[in-house]
Amino acid sequence: MKKITTIIALAAISFTSIGCDRFLDVQPEGKVIPVTVEDYRKVLTSAYAKYPSHKSLSVLRTDEVNINENISDFNVYREIAMWKDTNNDSATAEFPWVKFYSVVFYLNQIINEGSKTMQDSPEKQQILAEAYALRAYVYFDMVNLYGKPYNSATASTDRGVPINLEMDLEAVLKPSSVQEVYNQIHADMSKAEGLMVEQQQSAGINYRFSKVALLALQARTALYENDWNKASSYADQVLAVKGELSNLNTSNTAPHHYMSVESIMALDDVFDSAAQNLSFASTDLISKYNDATDKRFKIYFEKNGSQYKIIKRGSSEFKVSFRTTEMYFIKSEALLKLGKLSEAKEILSKVLKNRYTPEGYTSVQNNITPMNATDFMNFIFDERFREFAAEGHRWFDLRRANQKKITHTINGKEYILQQNDVRYTIEYPMSAKKNNPNL
């Protein structure tokens, strides 16, 4: 029986996408094993380049979009919007599995072999740090797709995803618990923290991890674990170095653009061209904006007949993984959960001032002022809905918040994701289960 790891290996040894195919885990004729920091930087670049565009697919499961049934790719994506994860049509796109593990394969090679063969230098430290950080990021995304939302009371028994830290092609992977996956994420982030050299990456190579990007991942991870003190602390550390916000009253640069003052790390293709062509903004999403006072509206949407297209384009210049605004949201939510309502409002107001017209900001502030903790928590999630539209946050936010009921209409038929539906946790892909009986 085929093993999932064999498929991973076959995927992982293909470096053709960026011309690094002379490096393999073995040394056949005409190939060389990576040894130097230059070699391993190319291996790491391959890992970054192969990071899957899963967030585009997750958008189709949310209340952010409606599916356009009149395009050729409709049949490829319709079952994702129907939340149909089992017995799929053969044409249906799958959420990535092998792609994630092929990235892990590269990273394990760097961590396990590169640590021995690269000569000691700051460059070696940086490469190893990025490998650990990117591996943590892989497992964070995977456990939030395929594992239940983190709950400290059940995480040790909730099924997560398999953890692979070796290059053993014969190993048969078994699922680890959600807690075990988060433990590994923390272990990798800790290793990365001790090695990271670069404070920030310059534009053009800011798809790479840096000290600030690692802190942003640590803040996000703490938020998802409901560790409010750590979430607040890590967000503070990011904002102490990278706190500038894009003022949409004076700038038309989209805040999620890789050249924006807000950009911390620009790896993920969060709303690729296929997802963009396939969908319209939902009425739920559009109704959340005041199109006269919210400066994001014209940057995010474009009228298309009676509907709106999301124009957060699927091109390399709009890749985004972490940006400054998210840290303000994390800080505000953490403060609120710690019982510091006034401070939470004050922190989020810094973002709002840069997103609304002066008149709109005054109106929003007047609405916020009398809010109690429950009302303001709802406001935070509504603002996250507006701010991060089609950036891949919404599915994860819905999972960790209220897991609301969502209705999609496809080919004239209503499909419903019920509140707290088990399908808020995505099934392992069928291709993965076929190739590994332990899944």
PDB file of N, CA and C in Angstrom, residues 1 15 19 133 138 145 152 155 164 176-177 195 199 210 216 260 265 310 319 321 329 343-344 356-357 381 410 437:
ATOM      1  N   MET A   1       0.849  -1.207   0.000  1.00  0.00           N
ATOM      2  CA  MET A   1       0.000   0.000   0.000  1.00  0.00           C
ATOM      3  C   MET A   1       0.875   1.245   0.000  1.00  0.00           C
ATOM      4  N   PHE A  15      12.291  20.577  -7.560  1.00  0.00           N
ATOM      5  CA  PHE A  15      12.660  21.968  -7.288  1.00  0.00           C
ATOM      6  C   PHE A  15      12.491  22.821  -8.540  1.00  0.00           C
ATOM      7  N   GLY A  19      14.146  26.633 -10.166  1.00  0.00           N
ATOM      8  CA  GLY A  19      15.459  26.298 -10.675  1.00  0.00           C
ATOM      9  C   GLY A  19      16.437  25.758  -9.658  1.00  0.00           C
ATOM     10  N   ALA A 133      10.720  28.551  11.965  1.00  0.00           N
ATOM     11  CA  ALA A 133       9.541  29.418  11.988  1.00  0.00           C
ATOM     12  C   ALA A 133       8.531  28.989  10.936  1.00  0.00           C
ATOM     13  N   VAL A 138       3.490  26.175   9.163  1.00  0.00           N
ATOM     14  CA  VAL A 138       2.813  25.070   8.481  1.00  0.00           C
ATOM     15  C   VAL A 138       1.875  24.352   9.440  1.00  0.00           C
ATOM     16  N   LEU A 145      -6.936  24.054  10.107  1.00  0.00           N
ATOM     17  CA  LEU A 145      -7.793  23.549   9.038  1.00  0.00           C
ATOM     18  C   LEU A 145      -8.397  22.209   9.421  1.00  0.00           C
ATOM     19  N   SER A 152      -8.370  24.260  25.725  1.00  0.00           N
ATOM     20  CA  SER A 152      -7.423  23.683  26.682  1.00  0.00           C
ATOM     21  C   SER A 152      -7.981  22.455  27.397  1.00  0.00           C
ATOM     22  N   ALA A 155      -7.961  19.718  24.185  1.00  0.00           N
ATOM     23  CA  ALA A 155      -6.910  19.709  23.159  1.00  0.00           C
ATOM     24  C   ALA A 155      -6.050  18.454  23.201  1.00  0.00           C
ATOM     25  N   ASN A 164       5.618  15.427  11.460  1.00  0.00           N
ATOM     26  CA  ASN A 164       6.771  14.754  10.865  1.00  0.00           C
ATOM     27  C   ASN A 164       7.986  15.656  11.013  1.00  0.00           C
ATOM     28  N   SER A 176      -1.442  13.413  15.449  1.00  0.00           N
ATOM     29  CA  SER A 176      -1.151  13.842  16.813  1.00  0.00           C
ATOM     30  C   SER A 176      -2.345  14.643  17.321  1.00  0.00           C
ATOM     31  N   SER A 177      -2.418  14.820  18.625  1.00  0.00           N
ATOM     32  CA  SER A 177      -3.515  15.604  19.191  1.00  0.00           C
ATOM     33  C   SER A 177      -3.297  17.088  18.892  1.00  0.00           C
ATOM     34  N   LEU A 195      17.595  31.751  17.296  1.00  0.00           N
ATOM     35  CA  LEU A 195      18.521  31.783  16.170  1.00  0.00           C
ATOM     36  C   LEU A 195      18.353  33.000  15.265  1.00  0.00           C
ATOM     37  N   GLN A 199      16.026  41.487  11.953  1.00  0.00           N
ATOM     38  CA  GLN A 199      14.912  42.136  12.656  1.00  0.00           C
ATOM     39  C   GLN A 199      13.706  42.246  11.742  1.00  0.00           C
ATOM     40  N   SER A 210      11.252  36.909   9.861  1.00  0.00           N
ATOM     41  CA  SER A 210      12.185  37.794  10.550  1.00  0.00           C
ATOM     42  C   SER A 210      11.813  37.762  12.025  1.00  0.00           C
ATOM     43  N   ALA A 216       4.898  38.152  15.426  1.00  0.00           N
ATOM     44  CA  ALA A 216       3.517  38.212  14.951  1.00  0.00           C
ATOM     45  C   ALA A 216       2.879  36.831  14.962  1.00  0.00           C
ATOM     46  N   SER A 260       3.157  48.155   1.523  1.00  0.00           N
ATOM     47  CA  SER A 260       2.489  48.993   2.510  1.00  0.00           C
ATOM     48  C   SER A 260       3.351  49.136   3.756  1.00  0.00           C
ATOM     49  N   MET A 265       5.013  40.469   6.817  1.00  0.00           N
ATOM     50  CA  MET A 265       5.447  39.291   6.068  1.00  0.00           C
ATOM     51  C   MET A 265       4.454  39.040   4.948  1.00  0.00           C
ATOM     52  N   ILE A 310     -14.644  41.397  -5.298  1.00  0.00           N
ATOM     53  CA  ILE A 310     -13.566  41.695  -4.353  1.00  0.00           C
ATOM     54  C   ILE A 310     -12.297  41.897  -5.161  1.00  0.00           C
ATOM     55  N   LYS A 319       0.369  39.637  -1.773  1.00  0.00           N
ATOM     56  CA  LYS A 319       0.540  38.546  -0.815  1.00  0.00           C
ATOM     57  C   LYS A 319       0.678  39.131   0.590  1.00  0.00           C
ATOM     58  N   SER A 321       0.799  37.797   4.899  1.00  0.00           N
ATOM     59  CA  SER A 321       0.695  36.811   5.968  1.00  0.00           C
ATOM     60  C   SER A 321       0.470  37.493   7.306  1.00  0.00           C
ATOM     61  N   PHE A 329      -5.520  44.561  16.478  1.00  0.00           N
ATOM     62  CA  PHE A 329      -6.719  43.776  16.776  1.00  0.00           C
ATOM     63  C   PHE A 329      -6.450  42.744  17.860  1.00  0.00           C
ATOM     64  N   GLU A 343      -9.157  50.357  27.710  1.00  0.00           N
ATOM     65  CA  GLU A 343      -7.896  50.256  26.987  1.00  0.00           C
ATOM     66  C   GLU A 343      -8.078  49.531  25.657  1.00  0.00           C
ATOM     67  N   ALA A 344      -8.940  48.518  25.638  1.00  0.00           N
ATOM     68  CA  ALA A 344      -9.209  47.783  24.400  1.00  0.00           C
ATOM     69  C   ALA A 344      -9.807  48.706  23.351  1.00  0.00           C
ATOM     70  N   TYR A 356     -11.586  55.260   8.543  1.00  0.00           N
ATOM     71  CA  TYR A 356     -12.814  56.005   8.281  1.00  0.00           C
ATOM     72  C   TYR A 356     -12.500  57.473   7.998  1.00  0.00           C
ATOM     73  N   THR A 357     -13.410  58.124   7.286  1.00  0.00           N
ATOM     74  CA  THR A 357     -13.328  59.573   7.144  1.00  0.00           C
ATOM     75  C   THR A 357     -13.437  60.190   8.541  1.00  0.00           C
ATOM     76  N   PHE A 381     -15.136  41.643  16.142  1.00  0.00           N
ATOM     77  CA  PHE A 381     -15.247  40.636  15.092  1.00  0.00           C
ATOM     78  C   PHE A 381     -15.859  41.209  13.820  1.00  0.00           C
ATOM     79  N   ILE A 410     -26.477  27.528  -4.309  1.00  0.00           N
ATOM     80  CA  ILE A 410     -25.707  27.052  -5.452  1.00  0.00           C
ATOM     81  C   ILE A 410     -26.642  26.277  -6.374  1.00  0.00           C
ATOM     82  N   PRO A 437      -3.547   4.535   5.662  1.00  0.00           N
ATOM     83  CA  PRO A 437      -4.663   3.960   6.429  1.00  0.00           C
ATOM     84  C   PRO A 437      -4.725   4.438   7.862  1.00  0.00           C
TER      85      PRO A 437
END
